Coordinates of C-alpha atoms and ligand atoms in Angstrom, one line a residue:
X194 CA -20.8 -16.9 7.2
X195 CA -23.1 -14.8 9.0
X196 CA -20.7 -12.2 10.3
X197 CA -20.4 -10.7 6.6
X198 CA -23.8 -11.9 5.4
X199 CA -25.4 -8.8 6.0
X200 CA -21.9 -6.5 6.1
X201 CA -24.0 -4.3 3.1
X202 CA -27.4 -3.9 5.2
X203 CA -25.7 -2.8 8.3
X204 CA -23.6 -0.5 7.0
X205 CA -26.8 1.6 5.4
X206 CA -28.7 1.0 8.7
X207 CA -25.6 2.7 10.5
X208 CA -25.8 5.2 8.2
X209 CA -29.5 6.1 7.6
X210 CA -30.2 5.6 11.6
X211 CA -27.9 8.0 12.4
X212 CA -29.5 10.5 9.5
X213 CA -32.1 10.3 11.7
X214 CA -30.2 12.4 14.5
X215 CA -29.4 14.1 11.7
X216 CA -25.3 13.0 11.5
X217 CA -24.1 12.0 7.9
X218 CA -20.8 10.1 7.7
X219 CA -17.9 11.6 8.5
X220 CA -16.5 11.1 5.3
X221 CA -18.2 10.3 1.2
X222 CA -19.2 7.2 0.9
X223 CA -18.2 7.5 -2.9
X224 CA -14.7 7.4 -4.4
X225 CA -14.5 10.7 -6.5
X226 CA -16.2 13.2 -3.4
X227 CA -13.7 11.2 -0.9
X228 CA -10.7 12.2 -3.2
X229 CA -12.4 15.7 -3.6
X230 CA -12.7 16.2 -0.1
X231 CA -9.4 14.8 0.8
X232 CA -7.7 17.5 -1.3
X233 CA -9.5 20.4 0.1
X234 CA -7.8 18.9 4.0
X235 CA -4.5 18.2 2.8
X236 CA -1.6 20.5 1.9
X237 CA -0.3 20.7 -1.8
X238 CA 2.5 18.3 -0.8
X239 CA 1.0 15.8 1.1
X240 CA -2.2 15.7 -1.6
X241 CA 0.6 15.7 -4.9
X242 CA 2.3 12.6 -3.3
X243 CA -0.6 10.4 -2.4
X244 CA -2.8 11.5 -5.8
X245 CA 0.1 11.6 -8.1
X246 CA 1.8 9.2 -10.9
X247 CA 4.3 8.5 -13.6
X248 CA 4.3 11.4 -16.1
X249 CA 1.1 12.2 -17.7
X250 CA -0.4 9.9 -15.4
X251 CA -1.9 7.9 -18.2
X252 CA -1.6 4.5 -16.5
X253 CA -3.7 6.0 -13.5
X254 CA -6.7 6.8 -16.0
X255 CA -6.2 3.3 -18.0
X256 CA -6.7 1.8 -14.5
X257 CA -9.9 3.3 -14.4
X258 CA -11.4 2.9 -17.9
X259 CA -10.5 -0.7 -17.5
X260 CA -13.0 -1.2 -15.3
X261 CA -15.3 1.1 -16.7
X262 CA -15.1 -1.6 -19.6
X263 CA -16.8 -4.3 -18.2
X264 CA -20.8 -4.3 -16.9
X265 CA -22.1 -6.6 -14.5
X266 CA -25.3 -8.6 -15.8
X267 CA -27.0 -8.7 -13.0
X268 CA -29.4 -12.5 -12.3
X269 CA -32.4 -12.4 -10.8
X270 CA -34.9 -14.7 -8.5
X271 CA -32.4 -16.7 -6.7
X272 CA -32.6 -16.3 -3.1
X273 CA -29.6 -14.0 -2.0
X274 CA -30.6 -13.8 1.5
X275 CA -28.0 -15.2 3.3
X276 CA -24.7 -14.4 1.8
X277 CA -20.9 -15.0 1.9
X278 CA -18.5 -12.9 1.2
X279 CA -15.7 -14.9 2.8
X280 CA -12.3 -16.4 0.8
X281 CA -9.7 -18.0 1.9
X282 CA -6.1 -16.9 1.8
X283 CA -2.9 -18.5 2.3
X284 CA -4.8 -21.0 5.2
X285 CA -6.7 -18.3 6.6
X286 CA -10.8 -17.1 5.9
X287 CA -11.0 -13.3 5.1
X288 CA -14.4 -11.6 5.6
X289 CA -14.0 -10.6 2.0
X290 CA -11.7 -10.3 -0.8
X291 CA -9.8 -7.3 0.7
X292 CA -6.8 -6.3 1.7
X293 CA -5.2 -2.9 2.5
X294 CA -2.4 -2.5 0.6
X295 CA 0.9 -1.3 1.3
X296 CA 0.8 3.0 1.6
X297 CA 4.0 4.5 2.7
X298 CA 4.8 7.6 4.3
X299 CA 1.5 8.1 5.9
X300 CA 2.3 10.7 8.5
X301 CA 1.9 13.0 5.3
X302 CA -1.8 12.4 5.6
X303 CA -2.0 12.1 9.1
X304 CA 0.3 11.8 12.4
X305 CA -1.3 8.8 13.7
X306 CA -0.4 7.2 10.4
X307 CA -0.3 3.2 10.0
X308 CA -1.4 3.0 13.8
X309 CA -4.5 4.5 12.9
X310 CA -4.4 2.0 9.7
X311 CA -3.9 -1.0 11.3
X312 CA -6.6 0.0 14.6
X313 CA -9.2 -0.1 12.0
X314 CA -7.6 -2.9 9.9
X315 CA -8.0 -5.0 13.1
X316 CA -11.5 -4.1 13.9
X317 CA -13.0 -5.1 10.7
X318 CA -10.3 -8.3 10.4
X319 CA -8.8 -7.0 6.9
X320 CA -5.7 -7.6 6.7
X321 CA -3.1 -4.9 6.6
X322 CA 0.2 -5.2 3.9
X323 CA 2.5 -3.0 6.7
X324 CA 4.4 -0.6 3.6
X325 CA 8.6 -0.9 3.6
X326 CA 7.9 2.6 4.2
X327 CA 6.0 2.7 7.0
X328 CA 5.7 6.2 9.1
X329 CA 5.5 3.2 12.3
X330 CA 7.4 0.6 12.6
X331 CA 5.6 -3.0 11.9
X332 CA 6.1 -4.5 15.7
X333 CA 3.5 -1.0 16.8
X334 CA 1.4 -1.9 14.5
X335 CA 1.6 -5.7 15.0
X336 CA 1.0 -4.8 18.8
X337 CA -2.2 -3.1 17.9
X338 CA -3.8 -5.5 16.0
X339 CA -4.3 -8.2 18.3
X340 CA -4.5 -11.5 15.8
X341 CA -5.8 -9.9 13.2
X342 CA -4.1 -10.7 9.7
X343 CA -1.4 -9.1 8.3
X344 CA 1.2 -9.2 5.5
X345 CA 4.6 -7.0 5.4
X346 CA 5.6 -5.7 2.1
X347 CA 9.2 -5.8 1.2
X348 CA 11.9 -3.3 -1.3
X349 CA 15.1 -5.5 -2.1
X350 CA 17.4 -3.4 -0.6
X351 CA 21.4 -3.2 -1.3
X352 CA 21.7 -4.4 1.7
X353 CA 21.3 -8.4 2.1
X354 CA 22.0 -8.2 6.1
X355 CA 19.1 -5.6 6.1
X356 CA 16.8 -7.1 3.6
X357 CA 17.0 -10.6 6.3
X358 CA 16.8 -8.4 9.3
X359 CA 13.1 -6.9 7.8
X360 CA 12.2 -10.3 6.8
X361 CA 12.6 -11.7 10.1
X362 CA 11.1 -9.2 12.1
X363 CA 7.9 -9.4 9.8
X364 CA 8.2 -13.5 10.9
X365 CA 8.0 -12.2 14.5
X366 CA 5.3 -9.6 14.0
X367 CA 3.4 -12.3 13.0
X368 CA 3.0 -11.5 9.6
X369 CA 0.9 -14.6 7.3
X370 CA 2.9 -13.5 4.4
X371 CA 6.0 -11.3 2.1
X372 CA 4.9 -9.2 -0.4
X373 CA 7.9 -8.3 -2.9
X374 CA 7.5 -5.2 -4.4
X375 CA 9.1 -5.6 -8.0
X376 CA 7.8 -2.5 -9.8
X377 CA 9.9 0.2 -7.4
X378 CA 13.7 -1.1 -7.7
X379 CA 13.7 2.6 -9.0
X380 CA 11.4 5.8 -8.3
X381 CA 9.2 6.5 -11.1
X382 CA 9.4 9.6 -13.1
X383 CA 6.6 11.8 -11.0
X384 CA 6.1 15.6 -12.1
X385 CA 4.0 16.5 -9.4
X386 CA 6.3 15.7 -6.5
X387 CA 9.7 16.7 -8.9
X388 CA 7.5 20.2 -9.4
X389 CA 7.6 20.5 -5.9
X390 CA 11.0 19.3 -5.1
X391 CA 9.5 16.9 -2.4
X392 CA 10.3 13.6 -1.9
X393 CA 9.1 12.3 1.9
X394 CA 11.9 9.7 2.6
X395 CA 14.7 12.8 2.3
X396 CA 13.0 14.8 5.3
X397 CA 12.8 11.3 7.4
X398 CA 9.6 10.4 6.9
X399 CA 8.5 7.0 5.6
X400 CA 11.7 5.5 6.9
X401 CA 10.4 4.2 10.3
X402 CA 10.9 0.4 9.7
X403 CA 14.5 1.2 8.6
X404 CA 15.4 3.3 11.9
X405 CA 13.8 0.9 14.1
X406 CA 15.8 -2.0 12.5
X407 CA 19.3 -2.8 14.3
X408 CA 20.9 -3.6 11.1
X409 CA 20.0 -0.2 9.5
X410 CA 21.1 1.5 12.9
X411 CA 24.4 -0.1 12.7
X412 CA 24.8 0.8 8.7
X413 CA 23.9 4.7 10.0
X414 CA 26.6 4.5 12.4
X415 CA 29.1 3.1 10.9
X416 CA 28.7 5.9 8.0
X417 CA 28.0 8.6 10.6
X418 CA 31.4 7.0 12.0
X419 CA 33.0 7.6 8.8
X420 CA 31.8 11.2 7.5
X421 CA 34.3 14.0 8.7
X422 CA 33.0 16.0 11.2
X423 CA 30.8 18.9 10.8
X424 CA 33.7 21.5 11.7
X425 CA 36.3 20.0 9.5
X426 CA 33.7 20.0 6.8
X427 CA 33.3 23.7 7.2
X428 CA 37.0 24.6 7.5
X429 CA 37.2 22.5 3.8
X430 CA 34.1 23.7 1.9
X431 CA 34.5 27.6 0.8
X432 CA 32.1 30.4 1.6
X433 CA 29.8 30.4 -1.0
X434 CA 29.8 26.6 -1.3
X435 CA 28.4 26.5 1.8
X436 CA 23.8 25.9 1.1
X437 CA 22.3 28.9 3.2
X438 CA 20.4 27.4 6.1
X439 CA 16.8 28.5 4.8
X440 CA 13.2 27.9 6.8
X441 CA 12.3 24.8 4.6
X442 CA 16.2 23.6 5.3
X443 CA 15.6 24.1 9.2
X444 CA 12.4 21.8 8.9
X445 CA 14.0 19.1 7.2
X446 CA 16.5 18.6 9.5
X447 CA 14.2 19.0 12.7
X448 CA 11.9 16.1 10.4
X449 CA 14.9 13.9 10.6
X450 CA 15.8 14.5 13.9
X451 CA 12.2 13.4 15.0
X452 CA 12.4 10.1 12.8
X453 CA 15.2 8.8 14.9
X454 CA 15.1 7.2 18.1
X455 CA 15.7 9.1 21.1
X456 CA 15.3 12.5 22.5
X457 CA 14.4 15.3 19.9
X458 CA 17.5 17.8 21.4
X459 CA 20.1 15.3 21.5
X460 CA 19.4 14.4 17.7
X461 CA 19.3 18.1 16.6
X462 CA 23.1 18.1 17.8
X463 CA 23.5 14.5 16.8
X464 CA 24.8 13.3 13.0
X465 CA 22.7 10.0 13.3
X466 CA 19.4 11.8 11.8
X467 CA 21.1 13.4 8.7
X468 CA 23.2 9.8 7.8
X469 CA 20.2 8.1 8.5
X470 CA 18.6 9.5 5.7
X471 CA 21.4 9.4 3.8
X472 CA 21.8 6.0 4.2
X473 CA 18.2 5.1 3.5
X474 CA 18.6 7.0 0.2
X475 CA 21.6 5.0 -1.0
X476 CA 20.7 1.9 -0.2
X477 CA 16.6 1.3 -0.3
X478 CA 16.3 -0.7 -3.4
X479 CA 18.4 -2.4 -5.7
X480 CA 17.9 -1.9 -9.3
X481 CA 20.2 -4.9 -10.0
X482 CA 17.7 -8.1 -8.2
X483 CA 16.7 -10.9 -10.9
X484 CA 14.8 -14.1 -11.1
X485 CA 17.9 -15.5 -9.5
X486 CA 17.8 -13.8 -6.1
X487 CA 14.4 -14.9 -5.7
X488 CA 16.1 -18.6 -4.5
X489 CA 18.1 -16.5 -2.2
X490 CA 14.9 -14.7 -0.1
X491 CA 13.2 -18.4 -0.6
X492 CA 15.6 -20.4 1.8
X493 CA 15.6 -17.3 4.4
X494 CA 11.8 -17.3 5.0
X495 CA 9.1 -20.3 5.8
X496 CA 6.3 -17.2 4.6
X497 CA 4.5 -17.2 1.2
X498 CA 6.1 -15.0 -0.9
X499 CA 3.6 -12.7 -3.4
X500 CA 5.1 -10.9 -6.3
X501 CA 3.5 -7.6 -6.6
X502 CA 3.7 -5.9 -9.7
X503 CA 3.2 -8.6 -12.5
X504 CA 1.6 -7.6 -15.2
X505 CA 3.1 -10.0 -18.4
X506 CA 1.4 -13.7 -18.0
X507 CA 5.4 -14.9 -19.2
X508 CA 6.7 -13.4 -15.7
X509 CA 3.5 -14.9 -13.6
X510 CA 4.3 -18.5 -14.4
X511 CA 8.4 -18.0 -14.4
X512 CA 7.4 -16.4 -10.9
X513 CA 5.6 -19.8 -9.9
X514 CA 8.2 -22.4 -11.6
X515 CA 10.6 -20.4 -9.0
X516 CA 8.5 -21.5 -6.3
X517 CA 6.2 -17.9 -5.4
X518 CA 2.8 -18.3 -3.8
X519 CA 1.0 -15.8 -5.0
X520 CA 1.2 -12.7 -7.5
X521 CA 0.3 -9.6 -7.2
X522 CA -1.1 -7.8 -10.8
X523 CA -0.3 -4.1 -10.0
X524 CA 0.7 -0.9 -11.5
X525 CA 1.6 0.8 -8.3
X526 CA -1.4 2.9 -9.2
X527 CA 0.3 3.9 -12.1
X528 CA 3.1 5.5 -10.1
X529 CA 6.0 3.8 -11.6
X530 CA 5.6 3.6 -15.6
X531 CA 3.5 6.1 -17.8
X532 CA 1.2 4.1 -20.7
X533 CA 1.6 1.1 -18.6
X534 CA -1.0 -1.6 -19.6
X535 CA -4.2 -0.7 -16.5
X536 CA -3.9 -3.8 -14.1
X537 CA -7.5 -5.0 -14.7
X538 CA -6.3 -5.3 -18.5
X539 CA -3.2 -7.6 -17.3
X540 CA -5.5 -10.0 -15.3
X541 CA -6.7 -12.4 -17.6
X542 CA -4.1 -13.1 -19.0
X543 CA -2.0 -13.6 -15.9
X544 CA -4.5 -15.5 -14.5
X545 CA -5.0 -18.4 -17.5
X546 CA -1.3 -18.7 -17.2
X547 CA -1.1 -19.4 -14.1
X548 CA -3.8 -21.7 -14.0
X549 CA -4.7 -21.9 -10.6
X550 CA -1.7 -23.1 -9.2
X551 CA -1.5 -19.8 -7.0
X552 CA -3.2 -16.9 -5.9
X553 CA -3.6 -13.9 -8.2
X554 CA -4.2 -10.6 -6.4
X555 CA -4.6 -7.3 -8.2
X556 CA -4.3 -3.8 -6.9
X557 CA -4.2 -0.8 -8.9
X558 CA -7.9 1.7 -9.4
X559 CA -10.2 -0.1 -7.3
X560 CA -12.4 2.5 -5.3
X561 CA -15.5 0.2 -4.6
X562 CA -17.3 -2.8 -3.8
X563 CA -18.6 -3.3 -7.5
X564 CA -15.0 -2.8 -8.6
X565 CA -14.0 -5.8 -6.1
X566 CA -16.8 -8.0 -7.5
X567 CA -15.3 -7.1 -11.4
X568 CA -11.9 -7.8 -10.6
X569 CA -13.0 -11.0 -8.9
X570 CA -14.8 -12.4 -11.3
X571 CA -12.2 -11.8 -13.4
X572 CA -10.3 -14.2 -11.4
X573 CA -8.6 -12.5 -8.7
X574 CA -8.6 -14.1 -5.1
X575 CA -8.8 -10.4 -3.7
X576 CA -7.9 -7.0 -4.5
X577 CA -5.4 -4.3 -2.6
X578 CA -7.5 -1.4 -1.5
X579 CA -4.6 1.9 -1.8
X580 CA -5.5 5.6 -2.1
X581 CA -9.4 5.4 -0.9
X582 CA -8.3 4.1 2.6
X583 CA -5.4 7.1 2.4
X584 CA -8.3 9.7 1.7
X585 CA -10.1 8.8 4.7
X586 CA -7.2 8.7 6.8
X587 CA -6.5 11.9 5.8
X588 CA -10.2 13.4 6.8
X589 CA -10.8 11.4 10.3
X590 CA -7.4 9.3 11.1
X591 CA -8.8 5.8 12.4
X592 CA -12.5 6.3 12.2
X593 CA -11.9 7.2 8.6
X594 CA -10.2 4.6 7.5
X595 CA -12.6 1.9 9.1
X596 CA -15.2 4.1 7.2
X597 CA -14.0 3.8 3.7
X598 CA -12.9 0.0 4.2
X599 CA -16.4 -0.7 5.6
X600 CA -18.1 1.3 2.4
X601 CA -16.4 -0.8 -0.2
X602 CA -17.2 -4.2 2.3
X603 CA -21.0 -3.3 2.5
X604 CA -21.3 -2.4 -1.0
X605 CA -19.4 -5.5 -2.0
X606 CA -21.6 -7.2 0.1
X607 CA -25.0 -5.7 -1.7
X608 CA -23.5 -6.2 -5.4
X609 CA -22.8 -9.8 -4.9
X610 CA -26.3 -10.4 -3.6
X611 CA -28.0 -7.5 -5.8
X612 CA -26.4 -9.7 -8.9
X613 CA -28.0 -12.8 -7.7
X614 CA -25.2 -14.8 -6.2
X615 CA -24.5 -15.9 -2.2
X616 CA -21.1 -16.7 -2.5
X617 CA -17.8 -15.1 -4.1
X618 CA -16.5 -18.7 -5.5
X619 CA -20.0 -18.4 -7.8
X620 CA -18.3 -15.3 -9.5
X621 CA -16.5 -16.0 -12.9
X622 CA -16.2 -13.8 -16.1
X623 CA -19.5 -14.9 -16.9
X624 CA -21.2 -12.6 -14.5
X625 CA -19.3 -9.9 -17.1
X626 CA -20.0 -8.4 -20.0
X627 CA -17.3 -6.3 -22.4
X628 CA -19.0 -3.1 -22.9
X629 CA -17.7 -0.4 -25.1
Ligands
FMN811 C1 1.0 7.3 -1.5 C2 1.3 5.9 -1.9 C3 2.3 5.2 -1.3 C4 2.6 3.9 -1.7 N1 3.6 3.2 -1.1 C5 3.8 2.0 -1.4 C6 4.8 1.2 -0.8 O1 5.4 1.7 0.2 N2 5.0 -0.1 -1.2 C7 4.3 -0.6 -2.2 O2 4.5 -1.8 -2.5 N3 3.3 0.0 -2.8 C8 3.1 1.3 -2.5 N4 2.1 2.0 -3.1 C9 1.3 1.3 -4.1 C10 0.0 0.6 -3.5 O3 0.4 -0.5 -2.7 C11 -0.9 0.2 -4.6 O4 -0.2 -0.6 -5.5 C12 -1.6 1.4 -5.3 O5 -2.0 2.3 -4.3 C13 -2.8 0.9 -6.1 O6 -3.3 1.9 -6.8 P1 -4.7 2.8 -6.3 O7 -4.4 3.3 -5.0 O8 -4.8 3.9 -7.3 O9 -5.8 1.8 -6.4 C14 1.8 3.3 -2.7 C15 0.7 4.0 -3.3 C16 0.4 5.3 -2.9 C17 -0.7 6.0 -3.5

C-alpha cells in the first residue's frame, strides 16, 4: 500500500525539513522525554492519575522488562523498498497495527479531551476505542471523524437498560466493534490517586457518555426524585454533622454542575449534577458479570465483541467457544492488579490457544514502533497505544496526539523495513530472539 510505505521516511523529512527553519517537534519523539515532559505540564493530580498503577506498580515495570526481553535480529539484503504496513481488522485494512486505546477522563490532561483524540485519530485513519469514560460523549466524537474507524469500549454496568442503551448508541455512532473491559468490574488498589484523595469520576468528569445517555438521565432523575430535599436534609442532620463547604468542596460541585447538560447556573441550584454522580458511582460496573452474561450482550449487538483484559490462555479459548471475536491481552497498564503477569509475557500463550480462530490484540507498555513490531511478531494482530498518546495530548491537545501516533507509525514503519521485511504478515517469533 503506498500510503504507509514510506509513513517512516516522511515523518523524518517533516521533522528534519523543518530543523532547517530551525522548529523541532512540538513534543519528544521518544517515550521516556514525552512522559518527562508531560509531568513538568500537568498538575500533581492530573499527572498521578494518567502515570499511576496498582500498588507498587510492579505490573507497570514487568510490562516493560517484558519487552526489554526480546531483541529483534535484524535480515539483511532483501529489498525493503516498498513496504506495507497495512492489516486487516474485523473486514476493514488499517494503515498499521494500531489502535488508540480506550483513556478515560481526558479533560484531566486537556479540555479539548477525546475531541482532540479522535481529530487526530481521523486524520491518520487509526482507529479510536471511544473510553466508557469518555470526557465527550461518543456521537461528538463520531461526528468528528468522518468514516474513519472506531471501536467503543464498554464497563458492564448494574444497569442492563443502560449497558443496551451504550451499546446501541455505539451501533449508531458507527462503531466496527465492542470492546468489553473485563479487568475493571472493580477499581484497582492505586496509592497515588488514594494519597491524593482524587478520583475524577466523583468531581463529574469522565462521565460524559453516561450524562448524555437517556437511560442514565432517567436513573439520575428518578433518584434525584427520590432523595429528600436539601432543606429537609438540613433541618435532620445536626450541626456538626453537617461537612464545612471548603474551596476544594465548592469546585467539585461547580465540576459537576458543568458535566451535566444545560446551563451552568440552573445546575448549581439544580440536584441533577450531585445525583448524577452519585448515580454513576453506584452503578458503573458490576463486580458480579460471568461467562454467562456474555450470551446476554451477544444477542443484543450484531458488532464483534473483543475481550480486553485476558491474560490466562484457559479464559482466551472459553472466551471464543462463547462466540467473542477477538481478545484483548491487557493489564490495564498495570492499573488494576499489582505482580500481575506483564501482558507481552501472557501473549504466547494466549495466542497458541487460540489458534487463530480470532484476533488477539495486546495493550499494556507499548511506547514505540519497535515495541509494535515485538508484540506483532509475537502474534498480535495489533496493539492498543494508551498513555504515549495521553502525554501528547497533554503538551499540544490535537497536534500532539497526531504527533505521538505518527512517531510510533513512522518508526514502525522504518523497523519493519530496517529488519528486512515489506510486509507485517512476514513477522513471526522468528524475527525474535529471548535475550537475558
Ligand atoms: C489514564 C488512563 C485511563 C484509562 N481508562 C480506561 C478506560 O476508560 N477503559 C479501559 O478499558 N481502559 C482504560 N485504560 C487502560 C488502557 O486502555 C490501556 O489498557 C493501558 O493504558 C495500556 O497501558 P499503557 O498505557 O501503559 O501502555 C486507561 C489507562 C489510563 C492510563
Amino acid at each position: 500500500m503506498d500510503s504507509a510505505a514510506g509513513t517512516g521516511r516522511r515523518r523524518q523529512d517533516e521533522v528534519y525539513r523543518a530543523g532547517v527553519y530551525g522548529h523541532r517537534p512540538r513534543v519528544p519523539t521518544a517515550a521516556r522525554a514525552l512522559q518527562r515532559r508531560a509531568r513538568e505540564r500537568l498538575g500533581g493530580r492530573a499527572y498521578s492519575y494518567v502515570a499511576g498503577g496498582a500498588g507498587d506498580e510492579t505490573t507497570q515495570r514487568a510490562n516493560r522488562t517484558a519487552f526489554d526481553r526480546y531483541a529483534v535480529v535484524p535480515r539483511v539484503l532483501r529489498d525493503v523498498s516498498a513496504r506495507d504496513t497495512s492489516v486487516e481488522l474485523f473486514g476493514r485494512r488499517l494503515p498499521a497495527p494500531l489502535l488508540l486505546g480506550p483513556v478515560g477522563a481526558l479533560e484531566l490532561v486537556h479540555p479539548a479531551a477525546d475531541l482532540a483524540v479522535a481529530r487526530a485519530a481521523a486524520s491518520l485513519g487509526v482507529p479510536m476505542v471511544f473510553s466508557n469514560q469518555a470526557s465527550v460523549s461518543m456521537e461528538e466524537c463520531a461526528a468528528v471523524m468522518g468514516s474513519s474507524p472506531r471501536w467503543f469500549q464498554l464497563y458492564w454496568s448494574t444497569s442492563d437498560e443502560l449497558v443496551e442503551s451504550l451499546v446501541g448508541r455505539a451501533e449508531v455512532s458507527g462503531c466496527d466493534a465492542l470492546v468489553v473491559t473485563l479487568d475493571t468490574t472493580m477499581l484497582g488498589w492505586r496509592p497515588r490517586d488514594l494519597d491524593l484523595g482524587h478520583l475524577p469520576f466523583a468531581l463529574g468528569k469522565g462521565i460524559a457518555q453516561y450524562t448524555s445517555d437517556p437511560v442514565f438521565r432517567r436513573l439520575v432523575e428518578e433518584r434525584a426524585g427520590a432523595a429528600p430535599a436539601p432543606a429537609q436534609v438540613g433541618a435532620a442532620a445536626s450541626r456538626d454533622r453537617q461537612p464545612r463547604p471548603t474551596l476544594p468542596a465548592v469546585r467539585a460541585l461547580v465540576g459537576m454542575a458543568r458535566a451535566w447538560p444545560g446551563p451552568l447556573l440552573d445546575n448549581l441550584r439544580s440536584p441533577l449534577p450531585r445525583a448524577a454522580v452519585e448515580t454513576f458511582l453506584s452503578i458503573y460496573s458490576r463486580p458480579s458479570i460471568t461467562w454467562a452474561d456474555l450470551a446476554w450482550l451477544r444477542a443484543r449487538t450484531r458488532l464483534p465483541i473483543v475481550l480486553k483484559g485476558v491474560l490466562h490462555p484457559d479464559d482466551a479459548r472459553r472466551a471464543l467457544d462463547e462466540g467473542v471475536d477477538g481478545v484483548v491481552v491487557s493489564t490495564h497498564g498495570g492499573r488494576q492488579v499489582d505482580r500481575s503477569i506483564a501482558a507481552l509475557d501472557a501473549l504466547p500463550d494466549v495466542v497458541a490457544a487460540v489458534g487463530g480462530r480470532a484476533p488477539v490484540l495486546l495493550d499494556s507498555g507499548v511506547r514505540s514502533g519497535a515495541d509494535v513490531l515485538t508484540a506483532v511478531a509475537l502474534g498480535a494482530r495489533a496493539v492498543l497505544l494508551g498513555r504515549p498518546f495521553a502525554w501528547g495530548l497533554a503538551l499540544a491537545g490535537e497536534e500532539g496526539v497526531r504527533q505521538v501516533v505518527s512517531d510510533v507509525l513512522g518508526e514502525f514503519d522504518l523497523t519493519l523495513g530496517l529488519s528486512g521485511h515489506t510486509a507485517v504478515d512476514q513477522l513471526s517469533p522468528d524475527v525474535l530472539r529471548r535475550v537475558g
